[in-house]
Tab-separated table of C-alpha atoms in Angstrom:
chain	number	residue	atom	x	y	z
A	26	MET	CA	107.389	-2.902	174.544
A	27	LEU	CA	110.639	-4.960	174.251
A	28	GLU	CA	113.882	-2.951	173.917
A	29	ASP	CA	115.852	-4.021	170.807
A	30	LYS	CA	119.476	-3.739	172.414
A	31	SER	CA	122.171	-6.229	171.371
A	32	ALA	CA	123.031	-6.402	175.152
A	33	HIS	CA	119.517	-7.646	175.667
A	34	ALA	CA	119.357	-10.017	172.573
A	35	VAL	CA	120.694	-13.633	171.963
A	36	GLY	CA	119.562	-15.517	168.947
A	37	THR	CA	115.754	-15.192	168.556
A	38	LEU	CA	115.209	-14.156	172.262
A	39	ARG	CA	114.827	-10.574	173.027
A	40	TYR	CA	114.900	-9.240	176.663
A	41	THR	CA	113.880	-6.107	178.348
A	42	THR	CA	116.196	-5.210	181.294
A	43	ALA	CA	113.558	-6.665	183.791
A	44	GLY	CA	113.115	-10.012	181.665
A	45	LEU	CA	116.886	-10.404	181.507
A	46	ALA	CA	117.184	-10.118	185.208
A	47	ILE	CA	114.485	-12.609	185.792
A	48	VAL	CA	116.230	-15.094	183.363
A	49	MET	CA	119.567	-14.686	185.357
A	50	PHE	CA	117.747	-15.092	188.613
A	51	TRP	CA	116.469	-18.451	187.541
A	52	LEU	CA	119.829	-19.562	186.033
A	53	LEU	CA	121.584	-18.553	189.383
A	54	PHE	CA	118.909	-20.444	191.470
A	55	GLY	CA	119.485	-23.444	189.506
A	56	GLU	CA	123.439	-22.863	189.801
A	57	PHE	CA	122.990	-22.607	193.679
A	58	ALA	CA	121.358	-25.881	193.729
A	59	ILE	CA	124.034	-27.547	191.354
A	60	ALA	CA	127.028	-25.981	193.430
A	61	PHE	CA	125.324	-27.182	196.770
A	62	ARG	CA	125.314	-30.653	195.501
A	63	ASP	CA	128.960	-30.450	194.069
A	64	ARG	CA	130.468	-28.841	196.817
A	65	SER	CA	129.066	-31.310	199.260
A	66	ALA	CA	129.974	-34.483	197.269
A	67	ILE	CA	133.684	-34.394	197.350
A	68	PRO	CA	134.105	-33.407	201.089
A	69	GLY	CA	131.397	-36.146	201.910
A	70	VAL	CA	132.868	-38.839	199.991
A	71	MET	CA	136.398	-37.970	201.226
A	72	GLU	CA	135.416	-38.471	204.757
A	73	LEU	CA	133.757	-41.829	203.614
A	74	LEU	CA	136.984	-43.036	201.807
A	75	ARG	CA	138.969	-42.066	204.751
A	76	GLN	CA	136.980	-43.874	207.173
A	77	HIS	CA	137.120	-47.022	205.187
A	78	HIS	CA	140.787	-46.853	204.467
A	79	ALA	CA	141.028	-46.111	200.850
A	80	SER	CA	144.495	-45.559	199.628
A	81	ASP	CA	145.860	-42.322	197.777
A	82	THR	CA	146.005	-44.235	194.431
A	83	MET	CA	142.277	-45.298	194.827
A	84	ILE	CA	141.239	-41.838	195.900
A	85	ALA	CA	143.160	-40.192	192.965
A	86	VAL	CA	141.438	-42.850	190.565
A	87	LEU	CA	138.057	-42.566	191.969
A	88	VAL	CA	137.925	-38.745	192.528
A	89	SER	CA	140.077	-37.591	189.555
A	90	ALA	CA	140.645	-40.321	186.952
A	91	LEU	CA	136.961	-41.775	187.032
A	92	PRO	CA	135.228	-38.413	186.482
A	93	ALA	CA	137.730	-37.633	183.791
A	94	LEU	CA	137.049	-40.945	181.833
A	95	LEU	CA	133.185	-40.551	182.231
A	96	GLY	CA	133.595	-36.931	181.055
A	97	ALA	CA	135.606	-38.010	177.894
A	98	VAL	CA	132.984	-40.431	176.958
A	99	LEU	CA	129.444	-38.805	178.117
A	100	VAL	CA	129.897	-35.203	177.510
A	101	PRO	CA	130.964	-35.280	173.892
A	102	ILE	CA	128.233	-37.660	173.195
A	103	VAL	CA	125.544	-35.687	175.110
A	104	GLY	CA	126.880	-32.662	173.745
A	105	PHE	CA	126.895	-33.829	170.073
A	106	ARG	CA	123.208	-34.868	170.405
A	107	SER	CA	121.925	-31.766	172.389
A	108	ASP	CA	123.418	-29.408	169.793
A	109	ARG	CA	121.388	-31.064	166.972
A	110	PHE	CA	118.204	-31.791	169.000
A	111	ARG	CA	115.191	-29.890	168.312
A	112	SER	CA	111.916	-29.753	170.336
A	113	ARG	CA	109.176	-27.423	171.441
A	114	TRP	CA	110.920	-27.076	174.827
A	115	GLY	CA	114.578	-26.443	173.212
A	116	ARG	CA	117.575	-28.323	172.764
A	117	ARG	CA	119.026	-28.363	176.562
A	118	LEU	CA	115.901	-28.081	178.824
A	119	PRO	CA	114.686	-31.665	177.932
A	120	PHE	CA	117.807	-33.248	178.527
A	121	LEU	CA	118.393	-31.281	181.981
A	122	MET	CA	114.714	-32.235	183.150
A	123	GLY	CA	115.345	-35.912	182.239
A	124	ILE	CA	118.743	-36.284	184.109
A	125	THR	CA	117.988	-34.271	187.294
A	126	PRO	CA	115.891	-36.775	189.074
A	127	VAL	CA	118.459	-39.522	188.445
A	128	ALA	CA	121.202	-37.191	189.750
A	129	ALA	CA	119.264	-36.459	192.931
A	130	LEU	CA	118.492	-40.167	193.646
A	131	VAL	CA	122.019	-41.351	193.150
A	132	LEU	CA	123.419	-38.527	195.664
A	133	ILE	CA	120.997	-39.931	198.241
A	134	ALA	CA	122.208	-43.315	197.548
A	135	LEU	CA	125.772	-42.280	197.995
A	136	GLY	CA	124.897	-41.190	201.525
A	137	ASN	CA	123.836	-44.910	202.324
A	138	CYS	CA	127.020	-46.688	201.026
A	139	ALA	CA	127.996	-47.379	204.588
A	140	THR	CA	124.630	-48.949	205.338
A	141	PHE	CA	124.639	-51.127	202.183
A	142	GLY	CA	128.161	-52.194	202.874
A	143	ARG	CA	127.476	-53.561	206.187
A	144	VAL	CA	124.218	-55.273	205.156
A	145	THR	CA	126.221	-56.750	202.225
A	146	ASP	CA	128.948	-58.061	204.638
A	147	GLN	CA	126.373	-59.657	206.881
A	148	VAL	CA	124.708	-61.407	203.954
A	149	LEU	CA	127.807	-62.610	202.532
A	150	GLY	CA	129.014	-63.980	205.960
A	151	THR	CA	132.333	-65.826	205.635
A	152	LEU	CA	132.632	-65.172	201.963
A	153	SER	CA	132.706	-61.468	202.466
A	154	PRO	CA	135.869	-59.547	201.653
A	155	GLY	CA	135.274	-57.422	204.783
A	156	VAL	CA	133.115	-54.244	205.781
A	157	ASP	CA	135.558	-51.734	204.092
A	158	ALA	CA	135.722	-53.511	200.777
A	159	CYS	CA	131.778	-54.042	200.577
A	160	VAL	CA	131.377	-50.219	201.310
A	161	LEU	CA	133.925	-49.248	198.706
A	162	ALA	CA	132.203	-51.527	196.297
A	163	TRP	CA	128.888	-49.813	196.726
A	164	PHE	CA	130.707	-46.278	196.565
A	165	CYS	CA	132.347	-47.186	193.312
A	166	LEU	CA	128.907	-48.017	191.802
A	167	PHE	CA	127.102	-45.120	192.842
A	168	TRP	CA	130.014	-42.805	192.497
A	169	THR	CA	130.318	-43.668	189.082
A	170	VAL	CA	126.765	-43.038	188.311
A	171	PHE	CA	126.626	-39.649	190.174
A	172	GLU	CA	129.928	-38.327	188.346
A	173	GLY	CA	128.450	-39.234	184.970
A	174	VAL	CA	125.246	-37.462	185.654
A	175	ALA	CA	126.935	-34.664	187.406
A	176	LEU	CA	129.219	-33.821	184.369
A	177	VAL	CA	126.437	-34.109	181.833
A	178	THR	CA	124.345	-31.695	184.143
A	179	LEU	CA	127.317	-29.116	184.225
A	180	ALA	CA	127.677	-29.386	180.425
A	181	LEU	CA	124.025	-28.920	179.561
A	182	TYR	CA	123.794	-26.108	182.127
A	183	ALA	CA	126.746	-24.393	180.284
A	184	GLY	CA	124.977	-25.077	176.911
A	185	LEU	CA	121.786	-23.355	178.258
A	186	VAL	CA	123.899	-20.250	179.411
A	187	ASN	CA	125.426	-20.125	175.920
A	188	ASP	CA	122.089	-20.147	174.280
A	189	ILE	CA	120.010	-17.718	176.542
A	190	VAL	CA	122.550	-15.338	177.997
A	191	PRO	CA	123.576	-12.288	175.769
A	192	ARG	CA	127.395	-12.470	175.289
A	193	PRO	CA	128.022	-8.732	176.359
A	194	VAL	CA	126.960	-9.583	179.978
A	195	LEU	CA	128.589	-12.998	180.283
A	196	GLY	CA	131.611	-11.740	182.320
A	197	ARG	CA	128.995	-10.202	184.728
A	198	PHE	CA	126.796	-13.167	184.898
A	199	TYR	CA	129.700	-15.553	185.664
A	200	ALA	CA	130.779	-13.218	188.314
A	201	ALA	CA	127.226	-13.636	189.904
A	202	PHE	CA	127.459	-17.215	189.168
A	203	ARG	CA	130.644	-17.379	191.084
A	204	ILE	CA	129.290	-15.633	193.902
A	205	VAL	CA	126.322	-17.788	194.203
A	206	SER	CA	128.602	-20.796	193.936
A	207	LEU	CA	130.796	-19.598	196.669
A	208	VAL	CA	127.845	-18.806	199.033
A	209	ALA	CA	126.530	-22.449	198.517
A	210	GLY	CA	130.317	-23.415	199.408
A	211	ILE	CA	130.369	-21.167	202.552
A	212	LEU	CA	126.846	-22.535	203.720
A	213	PHE	CA	128.046	-26.061	203.433
A	214	ASN	CA	131.364	-25.678	205.015
A	215	LEU	CA	129.868	-23.689	208.010
A	216	TRP	CA	126.854	-25.863	208.809
A	217	PHE	CA	127.022	-29.162	207.271
A	218	PHE	CA	130.674	-30.110	206.514
A	219	ARG	CA	131.296	-31.172	210.347
A	220	LEU	CA	128.146	-33.161	210.143
A	221	THR	CA	129.458	-35.351	207.312
A	222	GLU	CA	131.553	-37.577	209.873
A	223	HIS	CA	128.572	-38.851	211.647
A	224	HIS	CA	125.391	-37.926	209.565
A	225	LEU	CA	126.562	-38.254	205.881
A	226	ARG	CA	123.222	-40.149	204.977
A	227	GLU	CA	120.933	-37.315	206.311
A	228	VAL	CA	123.070	-34.515	204.829
A	229	PHE	CA	123.104	-36.171	201.427
A	230	LEU	CA	119.319	-36.650	201.519
A	231	GLY	CA	118.548	-33.083	202.302
A	232	ILE	CA	120.923	-31.982	199.722
A	233	GLY	CA	119.596	-34.393	197.101
A	234	LEU	CA	115.977	-33.483	197.386
A	235	PHE	CA	116.859	-29.622	197.258
A	236	PHE	CA	118.888	-30.165	194.290
A	237	GLY	CA	116.256	-32.162	192.432
A	238	VAL	CA	113.255	-29.700	193.274
A	239	ALA	CA	115.329	-26.671	192.639
A	240	VAL	CA	116.630	-27.514	189.312
A	241	MET	CA	113.385	-28.751	187.866
A	242	LEU	CA	111.872	-25.552	188.963
A	243	MET	CA	114.576	-23.794	187.113
A	244	CYS	CA	113.871	-25.664	183.939
A	245	LEU	CA	110.172	-25.050	184.309
A	246	ARG	CA	110.810	-21.363	184.441
A	247	LEU	CA	113.219	-20.693	181.579
A	248	LYS	CA	112.461	-20.835	177.974
A	249	GLU	CA	114.956	-21.338	174.969
A	250	GLY	CA	114.746	-19.454	171.787
A	251	GLU	CA	114.346	-20.983	168.231
A	252	TYR	CA	117.012	-22.789	166.454
A	253	GLY	CA	117.540	-23.270	162.818
A	254	PRO	CA	117.454	-26.860	161.565
A	255	PRO	CA	120.479	-28.969	161.917
A	256	SER	CA	122.827	-29.212	159.056
A	257	VAL	CA	122.421	-32.069	156.698
A	258	ASP	CA	125.497	-33.816	157.963
A	259	GLY	CA	124.394	-33.374	161.605
A	260	GLN	CA	120.985	-34.782	160.665
A	261	ASP	CA	122.656	-37.835	159.265
A	262	ALA	CA	125.556	-38.204	161.886
A	263	VAL	CA	123.817	-40.990	164.009
A	264	THR	CA	126.343	-43.671	164.113
A	265	TRP	CA	129.472	-43.707	166.182
A	266	ARG	CA	131.766	-43.450	163.048
A	267	ALA	CA	129.945	-40.458	161.660
A	268	MET	CA	130.016	-38.880	165.133
A	269	GLY	CA	133.826	-39.520	165.127
A	270	ARG	CA	134.199	-38.033	161.707
A	271	ALA	CA	132.307	-34.947	162.671
A	272	TYR	CA	134.437	-34.270	165.726
A	273	TRP	CA	137.521	-34.840	163.526
A	274	ARG	CA	136.508	-32.665	160.745
A	275	GLU	CA	134.912	-29.685	162.697
A	276	CYS	CA	137.127	-29.724	166.031
A	277	LEU	CA	140.321	-31.657	165.653
A	278	SER	CA	141.626	-30.977	162.345
A	279	ASP	CA	142.112	-27.229	162.780
A	280	ARG	CA	145.302	-26.287	164.467
A	281	TYR	CA	143.897	-23.036	165.997
A	282	PHE	CA	141.216	-24.983	167.838
A	283	LEU	CA	143.610	-27.710	168.893
A	284	LEU	CA	145.685	-24.885	170.521
A	285	VAL	CA	142.488	-23.471	172.167
A	286	PHE	CA	141.997	-27.179	173.649
A	287	PHE	CA	145.365	-27.461	174.909
A	288	ALA	CA	145.562	-24.039	176.475
A	289	LEU	CA	142.058	-24.769	178.334
A	290	THR	CA	143.335	-28.093	179.385
A	291	ALA	CA	146.319	-27.010	180.956
A	292	SER	CA	144.746	-24.192	182.871
A	293	GLU	CA	141.950	-26.453	184.079
A	294	LEU	CA	144.334	-29.118	185.196
A	295	THR	CA	146.314	-26.687	187.241
A	296	PHE	CA	144.177	-26.712	190.363
A	297	MET	CA	143.324	-30.478	190.346
A	298	PRO	CA	146.275	-31.805	192.309
A	299	PHE	CA	145.841	-29.657	195.159
A	300	ASN	CA	141.930	-29.617	195.249
A	301	THR	CA	141.863	-33.486	195.258
A	302	PHE	CA	144.204	-33.721	198.149
A	303	SER	CA	143.922	-30.729	200.133
A	304	GLN	CA	141.601	-32.284	202.801
A	305	LEU	CA	144.087	-35.066	203.355
A	306	TYR	CA	146.803	-32.512	203.310
A	307	ALA	CA	145.309	-30.702	206.154
A	308	GLU	CA	144.678	-33.720	208.230
A	309	SER	CA	148.317	-34.704	207.589
A	310	ILE	CA	149.644	-31.713	209.447
A	311	GLY	CA	147.094	-31.804	212.267
A	312	MET	CA	144.384	-29.455	211.181
A	313	ASP	CA	140.939	-30.407	212.311
A	314	LYS	CA	137.792	-30.003	209.971
A	315	ALA	CA	136.331	-27.105	211.813
A	316	THR	CA	139.331	-25.036	211.072
A	317	LEU	CA	139.667	-26.295	207.544
A	318	GLY	CA	135.963	-25.226	207.087
A	319	ARG	CA	136.573	-21.916	208.447
A	320	LEU	CA	139.521	-21.386	206.217
A	321	LEU	CA	137.442	-22.317	203.182
A	322	ALA	CA	134.606	-19.992	204.286
A	323	LEU	CA	137.027	-17.170	204.487
A	324	SER	CA	138.521	-18.147	201.118
A	325	TYR	CA	135.095	-17.948	199.637
A	326	THR	CA	134.168	-14.738	201.262
A	327	LEU	CA	137.432	-13.136	199.750
A	328	SER	CA	136.407	-14.530	196.554
A	329	ILE	CA	132.984	-13.206	196.659
A	330	GLY	CA	134.366	-9.601	197.224
A	331	LEU	CA	136.599	-10.040	194.093
A	332	SER	CA	134.105	-11.780	191.792
A	333	SER	CA	132.381	-8.585	190.616
A	334	VAL	CA	135.635	-6.789	189.900
A	335	ILE	CA	136.805	-9.897	187.979
A	336	GLY	CA	133.486	-9.975	185.979
A	337	TRP	CA	133.803	-6.279	185.209
A	338	LEU	CA	137.569	-6.847	184.059
A	339	VAL	CA	136.488	-9.694	181.803
A	340	ASP	CA	133.789	-7.631	180.083
A	341	ARG	CA	136.052	-4.726	179.916
A	342	TYR	CA	139.276	-6.348	178.653
A	343	SER	CA	138.614	-10.017	177.771
A	344	ALA	CA	138.267	-13.362	179.585
A	345	ALA	CA	141.529	-14.491	177.955
A	346	SER	CA	143.675	-11.646	179.435
A	347	VAL	CA	142.357	-12.184	182.933
A	348	THR	CA	142.859	-15.810	182.794
A	349	VAL	CA	146.473	-15.478	181.831
A	350	TRP	CA	146.979	-13.069	184.896
A	351	ALA	CA	145.332	-15.744	187.173
A	352	MET	CA	147.689	-18.380	185.837
A	353	GLY	CA	150.738	-16.278	186.440
A	354	LEU	CA	149.522	-15.694	190.027
A	355	TYR	CA	149.072	-19.427	190.570
A	356	LEU	CA	152.429	-20.133	189.351
A	357	CYS	CA	153.754	-18.174	192.175
A	358	VAL	CA	151.524	-19.668	194.642
A	359	GLY	CA	152.106	-23.251	193.646
A	360	ALA	CA	155.853	-22.711	193.639
A	361	GLY	CA	156.067	-20.696	196.755
A	362	GLY	CA	153.761	-22.866	198.655
A	363	PHE	CA	155.696	-26.024	197.904
A	364	LEU	CA	158.727	-24.340	199.396
A	365	ALA	CA	156.866	-22.543	202.402
A	366	VAL	CA	154.301	-24.982	203.858
A	367	HIS	CA	155.672	-26.477	207.105
A	368	ASP	CA	153.202	-25.897	209.728
A	369	LEU	CA	149.593	-25.080	210.281
A	370	GLN	CA	150.151	-21.465	209.947
A	371	SER	CA	151.926	-21.518	206.619
A	372	PHE	CA	149.336	-24.264	205.291
A	373	ALA	CA	146.504	-21.903	206.198
A	374	VAL	CA	147.907	-19.075	204.342
A	375	VAL	CA	148.819	-20.996	201.098
A	376	TYR	CA	145.370	-22.654	201.513
A	377	VAL	CA	143.644	-19.390	201.302
A	378	LEU	CA	145.827	-18.109	198.466
A	379	HIS	CA	145.039	-21.221	196.408
A	380	ALA	CA	141.285	-20.974	196.873
A	381	VAL	CA	141.418	-17.104	196.122
A	382	VAL	CA	143.470	-17.319	192.916
A	383	ALA	CA	141.642	-20.553	191.745
A	384	GLY	CA	138.353	-18.621	192.372
A	385	THR	CA	139.762	-15.823	190.193
A	386	TYR	CA	140.467	-18.199	187.365
A	387	TYR	CA	137.042	-19.734	187.476
A	388	THR	CA	135.322	-16.581	187.315
A	389	ALA	CA	137.554	-15.160	184.467
A	390	SER	CA	137.665	-18.447	182.427
A	391	ALA	CA	133.949	-19.420	182.657
A	392	SER	CA	132.864	-17.654	179.462
A	393	LEU	CA	136.144	-18.163	177.598
A	394	PRO	CA	134.817	-21.225	175.893
A	395	MET	CA	131.749	-19.371	174.798
A	396	VAL	CA	134.022	-16.713	173.142
A	397	LEU	CA	136.271	-19.245	171.603
A	398	PHE	CA	133.664	-21.785	170.289
A	399	PRO	CA	130.957	-21.546	167.690
A	400	ARG	CA	127.742	-20.858	169.396
A	401	ALA	CA	125.621	-23.265	167.096
A	402	ARG	CA	128.111	-26.190	168.046
A	403	PHE	CA	129.028	-25.117	171.375
A	404	LEU	CA	128.683	-28.367	173.449
A	405	GLN	CA	130.121	-30.161	170.531
A	406	PHE	CA	133.410	-28.275	170.796
A	407	ASP	CA	133.256	-28.192	174.551
A	408	GLY	CA	132.944	-32.009	174.303
A	409	ALA	CA	136.177	-32.063	172.254
A	410	LYS	CA	137.937	-29.916	174.875
A	411	ARG	CA	136.548	-32.242	177.519
A	412	PHE	CA	137.750	-35.214	175.894
A	413	LEU	CA	141.523	-33.841	175.913
A	414	PHE	CA	141.151	-32.504	179.398
A	415	SER	CA	139.542	-35.893	180.678
A	416	THR	CA	142.382	-37.857	178.897
A	417	SER	CA	145.018	-35.705	180.400
A	418	ASN	CA	143.382	-35.859	183.889
A	419	ILE	CA	143.387	-39.553	183.721
A	420	VAL	CA	147.057	-39.655	183.054
A	421	LEU	CA	147.830	-37.095	185.666
A	422	SER	CA	145.737	-39.100	188.355
A	423	PHE	CA	147.517	-42.233	187.612
A	424	LEU	CA	150.793	-40.553	188.028
A	425	LEU	CA	149.965	-38.355	191.029
A	426	GLY	CA	148.403	-41.161	193.413
A	427	PRO	CA	151.134	-43.656	193.122
A	428	LEU	CA	153.660	-40.762	193.564
A	429	LEU	CA	151.955	-39.589	196.802
A	430	ASP	CA	151.731	-43.134	198.016
A	431	ALA	CA	155.363	-43.890	197.194
A	432	THR	CA	156.694	-40.674	198.959
A	433	GLY	CA	154.921	-41.342	202.112
A	434	HIS	CA	152.023	-39.085	201.615
A	435	PHE	CA	154.143	-35.899	200.770
A	436	TYR	CA	150.986	-33.683	199.728
A	437	GLY	CA	153.257	-30.784	199.156
A	438	LEU	CA	154.005	-32.211	195.639
A	439	THR	CA	150.451	-31.240	194.612
A	440	LEU	CA	151.396	-27.546	194.851
A	441	LEU	CA	154.727	-28.024	192.938
A	442	VAL	CA	152.602	-29.883	190.071
A	443	GLY	CA	149.955	-27.040	190.167
A	444	GLY	CA	152.637	-24.577	189.609
A	445	LEU	CA	154.289	-26.426	186.706
A	446	LEU	CA	150.830	-26.870	185.187
A	447	ALA	CA	150.290	-23.035	185.488
A	448	GLY	CA	153.494	-22.305	183.694
A	449	THR	CA	152.605	-24.563	180.917
A	450	SER	CA	149.321	-22.898	180.533
A	451	LEU	CA	150.999	-19.509	180.131
A	452	VAL	CA	153.200	-20.751	177.368
A	453	MET	CA	150.012	-22.318	175.541
A	454	PHE	CA	147.955	-19.182	175.879
A	455	ARG	CA	150.922	-17.160	174.643
A	456	THR	CA	151.132	-19.511	171.481
A	457	LEU	CA	147.288	-19.409	171.220
A	458	ALA	CA	147.400	-15.585	170.929
A	459	ARG	CA	149.980	-15.670	168.070
A	460	ALA	CA	147.834	-18.122	166.352
A	461	ALA	CA	144.606	-16.159	166.860
A	462	ARG	CA	145.972	-13.009	164.894
A	463	GLY	CA	143.983	-12.668	161.816
A	464	ARG	CA	141.406	-15.059	162.985
A	465	VAL	CA	139.260	-12.523	165.302
A	466	GLY	CA	135.776	-13.565	165.243
A	467	ALA	CA	136.426	-16.826	163.491
A	468	ALA	CA	134.921	-18.842	166.318
A	469	SER	CA	131.738	-16.685	166.905
A	470	SER	CA	131.152	-16.552	163.193
A	471	ALA	CA	131.555	-20.282	162.659
């Protein structure tokens, strides 16, 4: 007999304790595959870009600005459509099953960029701009497709969690989510990271196949509940103009939600500068890949130990409260690291502190949009937030890359910029807290 407990109910879905555990297992299994794909992508492509002499500006544009641009366009569109989509399999799973094979194939293609580039150089002969240029051209093509499908996959996964995981356990679910993601990172950095320098094709082939099979299996084992029919305006909003009107009317014309978007954007941007250039920062002070991999594995291990505590704190106090504490800690890490890093030992300490505090933030804030945004239009509101974040990320990337090139690759600036962004996020969350008074439950009831 099913238990009718609020902690085990979401929408039309009702779970026994065992049933909820099974659903969470398959979600976490899929997350492990997604995390393994994502945590392998950046280190792998950074090695490829380094070998083929990409500039800091090019790296900032490709690794930060391009994904931000794709996120600003694709996530709002797919989110809008997914929120209003109805089928016998649900509104998230059909999209996930359609995009997963594409994501797996394009990751495999990324691993072959060097081969494609060399062949292209030989075919073009005297007309070739050079091997490096050919490799980077193929990389730009595959990386654009990869980032597009990766961002859509993450958005749809978040929408699926929003629809089938009860809110009273979201904090603990995302603690487990974080642990699974970190385990994937540890395994990659201990066993595969050092192989990317000479065996990137084989590494990406194996990870691409695993990702494709695992996520498809997750989709087949999960079931969504029943949704009410879309609103009349949602059914009619099929043109670009109508979609824009819906975003403006429902998401951007309300000062409260604008403050939500700004607060989340400032906090999400905080870790981007150091994350993007940490590998090059380490190399610039003489740290080898094996040492960097061990440091990252240590950071992940520490974060795993903290994740269950953070998840409990989120369910006990609130995601917003723990997120604000994490931002305060990173303000200290960023500003202090900018002043303190001068050798391998000081970099190692700051690197671990950065990773642990960033992990604390990611665990604490993971469920924050689900609390702040209306459940029925979750991906639409998340897409609006993504648009603001992506636009800001593009601007930051175009400022940061040239700044680092102009200062002779002074990567310590990434810590300073992160600290300033953390301070900005604290101001925004404080403003949001004042605006939220009297609106308790507004988002959840919308």
